[in-house]
């Protein structure tokens, strides 16, 4: 079964500084990978996804993520954070095309991002 | 706005009661997923329906059941509620097979 690890429970970053949120997954075959963001009291918004192809994917709000198969990682990055980026970020994995009929998402425990002025 | 709607937004009820959560997927989406988010368990997959048929089951309790109707909306029924069922319940939808899942705003259930 697949699993996702987000080793950082809470990260504090100054506004304007760069950001990297870590995500490691465990899955034997080709995974589908996602990053979602959840603002307080809100639902989950998709930031970006990786299915195949270019391992560096661009998302909304200036975020990007890089898939590194050798490290089983899919880290999220942003060159300059804004106060509005304060939220909880979730990495998720779905089984790839090899497993028809099992499209559930397995989520990490999330990383809470705090932005300080 | 993801296009996925969930009602009600909040629900407060007592132990032993039964509630129904409703989800309307995005127009054109055939798959509906239910997830539970709680402080101790995190985000957990409960169940998936595709075009009216149950597709996959996760950590869903026997007290919980779901269905997807011909108009593709879905309902999650929670019965014999316990304090530990208090959580945020999300519905998500996607076009079909592994594809982007779009999440609704969630229903916050409080069991007193």
PDB file of C-alpha atoms in Angstrom:
ATOM      1  CA  UNK A   1       0.000   0.000   0.000  1.00  0.00           C
ATOM      2  CA  UNK A   2       1.155   3.494  -0.710  1.00  0.00           C
ATOM      3  CA  UNK A   3       2.102   5.960   2.008  1.00  0.00           C
ATOM      4  CA  UNK A   4       3.185   9.588   2.221  1.00  0.00           C
ATOM      5  CA  UNK A   5       5.496  11.232   4.722  1.00  0.00           C
ATOM      6  CA  UNK A   6       5.654  14.934   5.365  1.00  0.00           C
ATOM      7  CA  UNK A   7       8.455  15.212   7.919  1.00  0.00           C
ATOM      8  CA  UNK A   8       7.822  18.835   8.854  1.00  0.00           C
ATOM      9  CA  UNK A   9       4.734  19.384  10.977  1.00  0.00           C
ATOM     10  CA  UNK A  10       5.176  23.150  11.188  1.00  0.00           C
ATOM     11  CA  UNK A  11       7.384  25.573   9.262  1.00  0.00           C
ATOM     12  CA  UNK A  12       7.791  29.295   9.875  1.00  0.00           C
ATOM     13  CA  UNK A  13       9.107  31.477   7.086  1.00  0.00           C
ATOM     14  CA  UNK A  14       9.593  35.215   6.728  1.00  0.00           C
ATOM     15  CA  UNK A  15       7.567  36.970   4.084  1.00  0.00           C
ATOM     16  CA  UNK A  16       9.588  37.204   0.897  1.00  0.00           C
ATOM     17  CA  UNK A  17      11.799  34.243   1.784  1.00  0.00           C
ATOM     18  CA  UNK A  18      11.949  31.037  -0.211  1.00  0.00           C
ATOM     19  CA  UNK A  19      10.055  27.932   0.830  1.00  0.00           C
ATOM     20  CA  UNK A  20      10.511  24.211   0.448  1.00  0.00           C
ATOM     21  CA  UNK A  21       8.067  21.688   1.871  1.00  0.00           C
ATOM     22  CA  UNK A  22       9.193  18.093   1.886  1.00  0.00           C
ATOM     23  CA  UNK A  23       7.213  15.079   0.778  1.00  0.00           C
ATOM     24  CA  UNK A  24       8.360  11.479   0.504  1.00  0.00           C
ATOM     25  CA  UNK A  25       6.161   8.714  -0.814  1.00  0.00           C
ATOM     26  CA  UNK A  26       6.262   4.972  -0.763  1.00  0.00           C
ATOM     27  CA  UNK A  27       4.806   3.183  -3.741  1.00  0.00           C
ATOM     28  CA  UNK A  28       6.249   0.443  -5.879  1.00  0.00           C
ATOM     29  CA  UNK A  29       5.051   1.518  -9.301  1.00  0.00           C
ATOM     30  CA  UNK A  30       4.477   4.833 -11.026  1.00  0.00           C
ATOM     31  CA  UNK A  31       2.679   7.168  -8.640  1.00  0.00           C
ATOM     32  CA  UNK A  32       0.447  10.083  -9.329  1.00  0.00           C
ATOM     33  CA  UNK A  33       1.436  12.918  -6.988  1.00  0.00           C
ATOM     34  CA  UNK A  34      -0.441  15.965  -5.785  1.00  0.00           C
ATOM     35  CA  UNK A  35      -0.065  18.967  -3.536  1.00  0.00           C
ATOM     36  CA  UNK A  36      -3.170  20.480  -1.970  1.00  0.00           C
ATOM     37  CA  UNK A  37      -3.499  23.552   0.240  1.00  0.00           C
ATOM     38  CA  UNK A  38      -6.074  24.040   2.975  1.00  0.00           C
ATOM     39  CA  UNK A  39      -6.751  27.451   4.488  1.00  0.00           C
ATOM     40  CA  UNK A  40      -8.389  27.564   7.927  1.00  0.00           C
ATOM     41  CA  UNK A  41     -11.987  26.403   7.742  1.00  0.00           C
ATOM     42  CA  UNK A  42     -11.733  25.790   4.025  1.00  0.00           C
ATOM     43  CA  UNK A  43     -11.660  22.837   1.703  1.00  0.00           C
ATOM     44  CA  UNK A  44      -8.667  21.497  -0.168  1.00  0.00           C
ATOM     45  CA  UNK A  45      -7.437  23.365  -3.208  1.00  0.00           C
ATOM     46  CA  UNK A  46      -5.198  21.682  -5.754  1.00  0.00           C
ATOM     47  CA  UNK A  47      -1.852  23.446  -6.183  1.00  0.00           C
ATOM     48  CA  UNK A  48      -0.256  21.122  -8.703  1.00  0.00           C
ATOM     49  CA  UNK A  49       0.003  17.528  -9.834  1.00  0.00           C
ATOM     50  CA  UNK A  50       2.448  15.147 -11.456  1.00  0.00           C
ATOM     51  CA  UNK A  51       1.284  12.303 -13.652  1.00  0.00           C
ATOM     52  CA  UNK A  52       4.168  11.850 -16.077  1.00  0.00           C
ATOM     53  CA  UNK A  53       6.607  13.748 -18.280  1.00  0.00           C
ATOM     54  CA  UNK A  54       8.646  16.720 -17.118  1.00  0.00           C
ATOM     55  CA  UNK A  55       9.610  16.122 -13.497  1.00  0.00           C
ATOM     56  CA  UNK A  56       9.404  19.826 -12.644  1.00  0.00           C
ATOM     57  CA  UNK A  57       5.778  20.878 -12.537  1.00  0.00           C
ATOM     58  CA  UNK A  58       4.351  24.346 -12.187  1.00  0.00           C
ATOM     59  CA  UNK A  59       1.231  25.069 -10.223  1.00  0.00           C
ATOM     60  CA  UNK A  60      -0.957  27.916  -9.182  1.00  0.00           C
ATOM     61  CA  UNK A  61       0.060  30.801  -6.938  1.00  0.00           C
ATOM     62  CA  UNK A  62       3.700  30.577  -8.033  1.00  0.00           C
ATOM     63  CA  UNK A  63       4.336  27.101  -6.593  1.00  0.00           C
ATOM     64  CA  UNK A  64       6.363  24.384  -8.258  1.00  0.00           C
ATOM     65  CA  UNK A  65       7.328  20.844  -7.325  1.00  0.00           C
ATOM     66  CA  UNK A  66       9.970  18.431  -8.512  1.00  0.00           C
ATOM     67  CA  UNK A  67       9.476  14.684  -8.784  1.00  0.00           C
ATOM     68  CA  UNK A  68      12.633  12.745  -7.961  1.00  0.00           C
ATOM     69  CA  UNK A  69      12.074   9.043  -8.453  1.00  0.00           C
ATOM     70  CA  UNK A  70      15.482   8.083  -7.041  1.00  0.00           C
ATOM     71  CA  UNK A  71      14.644   9.825  -3.774  1.00  0.00           C
ATOM     72  CA  UNK A  72      10.917   9.018  -3.776  1.00  0.00           C
ATOM     73  CA  UNK A  73      10.300  12.696  -3.205  1.00  0.00           C
ATOM     74  CA  UNK A  74       7.978  15.372  -4.479  1.00  0.00           C
ATOM     75  CA  UNK A  75       9.000  18.568  -2.706  1.00  0.00           C
ATOM     76  CA  UNK A  76       7.026  21.770  -3.046  1.00  0.00           C
ATOM     77  CA  UNK A  77       8.835  25.060  -3.563  1.00  0.00           C
ATOM     78  CA  UNK A  78       8.120  28.742  -3.864  1.00  0.00           C
ATOM     79  CA  UNK A  79      10.826  31.370  -4.438  1.00  0.00           C
ATOM     80  CA  UNK A  80       9.155  34.128  -2.416  1.00  0.00           C
ATOM     81  CA  UNK A  81       6.282  33.565  -0.008  1.00  0.00           C
ATOM     82  CA  UNK A  82       3.458  35.975   0.661  1.00  0.00           C
ATOM     83  CA  UNK A  83       1.468  36.369   3.875  1.00  0.00           C
ATOM     84  CA  UNK A  84      -1.517  34.840   2.083  1.00  0.00           C
ATOM     85  CA  UNK A  85       0.405  31.559   1.685  1.00  0.00           C
ATOM     86  CA  UNK A  86      -0.092  30.794   5.374  1.00  0.00           C
ATOM     87  CA  UNK A  87      -2.093  27.565   5.377  1.00  0.00           C
ATOM     88  CA  UNK A  88      -1.777  23.803   5.731  1.00  0.00           C
ATOM     89  CA  UNK A  89      -0.206  21.934   2.859  1.00  0.00           C
ATOM     90  CA  UNK A  90      -0.884  18.316   2.043  1.00  0.00           C
ATOM     91  CA  UNK A  91       1.027  16.003  -0.242  1.00  0.00           C
ATOM     92  CA  UNK A  92      -0.959  13.098  -1.659  1.00  0.00           C
ATOM     93  CA  UNK A  93      -0.317  10.055  -3.804  1.00  0.00           C
ATOM     94  CA  UNK A  94      -2.616   7.963  -5.951  1.00  0.00           C
ATOM     95  CA  UNK A  95      -1.783   4.652  -7.500  1.00  0.00           C
ATOM     96  CA  UNK A  96      -0.855   5.108 -11.112  1.00  0.00           C
ATOM     97  CA  UNK A  97      -2.323   3.548 -14.227  1.00  0.00           C
ATOM     98  CA  UNK A  98      -1.202   0.047 -13.275  1.00  0.00           C
ATOM     99  CA  UNK A  99      -3.988  -0.380 -10.762  1.00  0.00           C
ATOM    100  CA  UNK A 100      -7.379   0.148 -12.330  1.00  0.00           C
ATOM    101  CA  UNK A 101     -10.180   0.667  -9.911  1.00  0.00           C
ATOM    102  CA  UNK A 102      -8.226   2.088  -7.012  1.00  0.00           C
ATOM    103  CA  UNK A 103      -8.016   5.809  -7.426  1.00  0.00           C
ATOM    104  CA  UNK A 104      -8.117   6.912  -3.817  1.00  0.00           C
ATOM    105  CA  UNK A 105      -5.732   9.562  -2.549  1.00  0.00           C
ATOM    106  CA  UNK A 106      -3.427   8.784   0.342  1.00  0.00           C
ATOM    107  CA  UNK A 107      -2.464  11.956   2.163  1.00  0.00           C
ATOM    108  CA  UNK A 108       0.465  12.938   4.286  1.00  0.00           C
ATOM    109  CA  UNK A 109      -0.119  14.421   7.719  1.00  0.00           C
ATOM    110  CA  UNK A 110       0.293  17.943   6.421  1.00  0.00           C
ATOM    111  CA  UNK A 111       2.695  20.824   7.036  1.00  0.00           C
ATOM    112  CA  UNK A 112       1.409  23.986   8.641  1.00  0.00           C
ATOM    113  CA  UNK A 113       3.048  27.077   7.177  1.00  0.00           C
ATOM    114  CA  UNK A 114       3.289  30.256   9.221  1.00  0.00           C
ATOM    115  CA  UNK A 115       4.481  33.479   7.611  1.00  0.00           C
ATOM    116  CA  UNK A 116       6.083  36.170   9.741  1.00  0.00           C
ATOM    117  CA  UNK A 117       6.426  39.787   8.577  1.00  0.00           C
TER     118      UNK A 117
ATOM    119  CA  UNK B   1     -14.825  27.521  -6.032  1.00  0.00           C
ATOM    120  CA  UNK B   2     -14.167  23.918  -7.054  1.00  0.00           C
ATOM    121  CA  UNK B   3     -17.670  23.284  -8.359  1.00  0.00           C
ATOM    122  CA  UNK B   4     -18.277  20.568  -5.766  1.00  0.00           C
ATOM    123  CA  UNK B   5     -21.010  21.430  -3.299  1.00  0.00           C
ATOM    124  CA  UNK B   6     -21.649  19.919   0.097  1.00  0.00           C
ATOM    125  CA  UNK B   7     -24.521  20.376   2.493  1.00  0.00           C
ATOM    126  CA  UNK B   8     -24.890  21.108   5.282  1.00  0.00           C
ATOM    127  CA  UNK B   9     -21.815  23.142   6.140  1.00  0.00           C
ATOM    128  CA  UNK B  10     -22.131  22.414   9.839  1.00  0.00           C
ATOM    129  CA  UNK B  11     -23.977  19.711  11.706  1.00  0.00           C
ATOM    130  CA  UNK B  12     -24.294  19.342  15.453  1.00  0.00           C
ATOM    131  CA  UNK B  13     -25.957  16.250  16.819  1.00  0.00           C
ATOM    132  CA  UNK B  14     -25.968  13.886  19.766  1.00  0.00           C
ATOM    133  CA  UNK B  15     -24.442  10.472  20.283  1.00  0.00           C
ATOM    134  CA  UNK B  16     -26.530   7.633  18.924  1.00  0.00           C
ATOM    135  CA  UNK B  17     -28.121   9.754  16.235  1.00  0.00           C
ATOM    136  CA  UNK B  18     -28.038   9.352  12.464  1.00  0.00           C
ATOM    137  CA  UNK B  19     -27.120  12.034   9.934  1.00  0.00           C
ATOM    138  CA  UNK B  20     -26.902  12.340   6.168  1.00  0.00           C
ATOM    139  CA  UNK B  21     -24.289  14.385   4.369  1.00  0.00           C
ATOM    140  CA  UNK B  22     -24.904  15.380   0.795  1.00  0.00           C
ATOM    141  CA  UNK B  23     -22.503  16.029  -2.070  1.00  0.00           C
ATOM    142  CA  UNK B  24     -23.050  17.267  -5.605  1.00  0.00           C
ATOM    143  CA  UNK B  25     -20.062  16.665  -7.894  1.00  0.00           C
ATOM    144  CA  UNK B  26     -18.789  18.988 -10.587  1.00  0.00           C
ATOM    145  CA  UNK B  27     -20.785  18.926 -13.769  1.00  0.00           C
ATOM    146  CA  UNK B  28     -19.605  15.998 -15.873  1.00  0.00           C
ATOM    147  CA  UNK B  29     -17.714  14.214 -13.103  1.00  0.00           C
ATOM    148  CA  UNK B  30     -18.674  10.580 -12.649  1.00  0.00           C
ATOM    149  CA  UNK B  31     -16.540   9.695  -9.619  1.00  0.00           C
ATOM    150  CA  UNK B  32     -17.334  10.793  -6.093  1.00  0.00           C
ATOM    151  CA  UNK B  33     -15.027  10.214  -3.145  1.00  0.00           C
ATOM    152  CA  UNK B  34     -15.617  10.700   0.566  1.00  0.00           C
ATOM    153  CA  UNK B  35     -12.827  11.561   2.994  1.00  0.00           C
ATOM    154  CA  UNK B  36     -12.775  12.138   6.729  1.00  0.00           C
ATOM    155  CA  UNK B  37     -10.413  14.660   8.323  1.00  0.00           C
ATOM    156  CA  UNK B  38      -9.855  14.428  12.059  1.00  0.00           C
ATOM    157  CA  UNK B  39      -7.095  15.599  14.360  1.00  0.00           C
ATOM    158  CA  UNK B  40      -5.965  12.112  15.309  1.00  0.00           C
ATOM    159  CA  UNK B  41      -6.416  10.297  11.978  1.00  0.00           C
ATOM    160  CA  UNK B  42      -5.656  13.056   9.492  1.00  0.00           C
ATOM    161  CA  UNK B  43      -7.229  12.832   6.038  1.00  0.00           C
ATOM    162  CA  UNK B  44      -8.549   9.342   5.413  1.00  0.00           C
ATOM    163  CA  UNK B  45     -10.281   7.911   2.384  1.00  0.00           C
ATOM    164  CA  UNK B  46     -13.668   6.411   3.158  1.00  0.00           C
ATOM    165  CA  UNK B  47     -15.344   5.300  -0.046  1.00  0.00           C
ATOM    166  CA  UNK B  48     -15.577   5.940  -3.788  1.00  0.00           C
ATOM    167  CA  UNK B  49     -18.447   5.682  -6.247  1.00  0.00           C
ATOM    168  CA  UNK B  50     -18.227   5.741 -10.002  1.00  0.00           C
ATOM    169  CA  UNK B  51     -21.374   6.331 -12.044  1.00  0.00           C
ATOM    170  CA  UNK B  52     -23.587   4.876  -9.347  1.00  0.00           C
ATOM    171  CA  UNK B  53     -21.457   1.862  -8.491  1.00  0.00           C
ATOM    172  CA  UNK B  54     -19.230   1.435  -5.468  1.00  0.00           C
ATOM    173  CA  UNK B  55     -15.639   1.390  -6.710  1.00  0.00           C
ATOM    174  CA  UNK B  56     -13.411   1.278  -3.660  1.00  0.00           C
ATOM    175  CA  UNK B  57     -13.671   1.188   0.094  1.00  0.00           C
ATOM    176  CA  UNK B  58     -11.213   2.525   2.609  1.00  0.00           C
ATOM    177  CA  UNK B  59     -11.350   2.837   6.361  1.00  0.00           C
ATOM    178  CA  UNK B  60     -15.103   3.192   6.497  1.00  0.00           C
ATOM    179  CA  UNK B  61     -16.906   1.972   9.591  1.00  0.00           C
ATOM    180  CA  UNK B  62     -19.832  -0.435   9.277  1.00  0.00           C
ATOM    181  CA  UNK B  63     -22.021   2.272  10.843  1.00  0.00           C
ATOM    182  CA  UNK B  64     -21.308   4.415   7.798  1.00  0.00           C
ATOM    183  CA  UNK B  65     -22.769   3.899   4.351  1.00  0.00           C
ATOM    184  CA  UNK B  66     -22.943   5.832   1.133  1.00  0.00           C
ATOM    185  CA  UNK B  67     -24.651   5.804  -2.212  1.00  0.00           C
ATOM    186  CA  UNK B  68     -24.544   7.640  -5.495  1.00  0.00           C
ATOM    187  CA  UNK B  69     -27.812   8.441  -7.210  1.00  0.00           C
ATOM    188  CA  UNK B  70     -28.671   8.484 -10.929  1.00  0.00           C
ATOM    189  CA  UNK B  71     -28.146  12.252 -11.042  1.00  0.00           C
ATOM    190  CA  UNK B  72     -24.646  11.510  -9.653  1.00  0.00           C
ATOM    191  CA  UNK B  73     -25.050  13.279  -6.351  1.00  0.00           C
ATOM    192  CA  UNK B  74     -23.932  11.258  -3.373  1.00  0.00           C
ATOM    193  CA  UNK B  75     -24.962  10.891   0.236  1.00  0.00           C
ATOM    194  CA  UNK B  76     -22.928   9.662   3.179  1.00  0.00           C
ATOM    195  CA  UNK B  77     -25.010   8.230   6.001  1.00  0.00           C
ATOM    196  CA  UNK B  78     -23.533   8.062   9.478  1.00  0.00           C
ATOM    197  CA  UNK B  79     -25.470   6.193  12.137  1.00  0.00           C
ATOM    198  CA  UNK B  80     -25.141   5.357  15.844  1.00  0.00           C
ATOM    199  CA  UNK B  81     -22.880   8.350  16.091  1.00  0.00           C
ATOM    200  CA  UNK B  82     -20.088   8.427  18.624  1.00  0.00           C
ATOM    201  CA  UNK B  83     -18.023  11.308  19.962  1.00  0.00           C
ATOM    202  CA  UNK B  84     -15.096  10.104  17.880  1.00  0.00           C
ATOM    203  CA  UNK B  85     -17.044  10.610  14.665  1.00  0.00           C
ATOM    204  CA  UNK B  86     -16.701  14.352  15.085  1.00  0.00           C
ATOM    205  CA  UNK B  87     -14.674  15.443  12.074  1.00  0.00           C
ATOM    206  CA  UNK B  88     -14.655  17.326   8.819  1.00  0.00           C
ATOM    207  CA  UNK B  89     -16.110  15.220   6.010  1.00  0.00           C
ATOM    208  CA  UNK B  90     -15.031  16.058   2.493  1.00  0.00           C
ATOM    209  CA  UNK B  91     -16.471  15.024  -0.792  1.00  0.00           C
ATOM    210  CA  UNK B  92     -14.353  15.127  -3.925  1.00  0.00           C
ATOM    211  CA  UNK B  93     -15.160  14.425  -7.543  1.00  0.00           C
ATOM    212  CA  UNK B  94     -13.244  13.601 -10.679  1.00  0.00           C
ATOM    213  CA  UNK B  95     -14.046  12.840 -14.273  1.00  0.00           C
ATOM    214  CA  UNK B  96     -13.352   9.141 -14.095  1.00  0.00           C
ATOM    215  CA  UNK B  97     -10.265   7.067 -13.525  1.00  0.00           C
ATOM    216  CA  UNK B  98      -7.185   8.436 -11.843  1.00  0.00           C
ATOM    217  CA  UNK B  99      -7.559  12.090 -12.425  1.00  0.00           C
ATOM    218  CA  UNK B 100      -7.514  15.280 -10.441  1.00  0.00           C
ATOM    219  CA  UNK B 101      -9.904  15.192  -7.520  1.00  0.00           C
ATOM    220  CA  UNK B 102     -11.663  18.449  -6.767  1.00  0.00           C
ATOM    221  CA  UNK B 103     -12.781  18.894  -3.186  1.00  0.00           C
ATOM    222  CA  UNK B 104     -15.880  20.443  -1.772  1.00  0.00           C
ATOM    223  CA  UNK B 105     -15.827  22.816   1.218  1.00  0.00           C
ATOM    224  CA  UNK B 106     -16.625  20.011   3.645  1.00  0.00           C
ATOM    225  CA  UNK B 107     -19.234  19.334   6.302  1.00  0.00           C
ATOM    226  CA  UNK B 108     -18.122  19.814   9.879  1.00  0.00           C
ATOM    227  CA  UNK B 109     -19.823  17.245  12.078  1.00  0.00           C
ATOM    228  CA  UNK B 110     -19.872  17.732  15.834  1.00  0.00           C
ATOM    229  CA  UNK B 111     -21.205  14.911  17.978  1.00  0.00           C
ATOM    230  CA  UNK B 112     -22.042  15.937  21.537  1.00  0.00           C
TER     231      UNK B 112
END
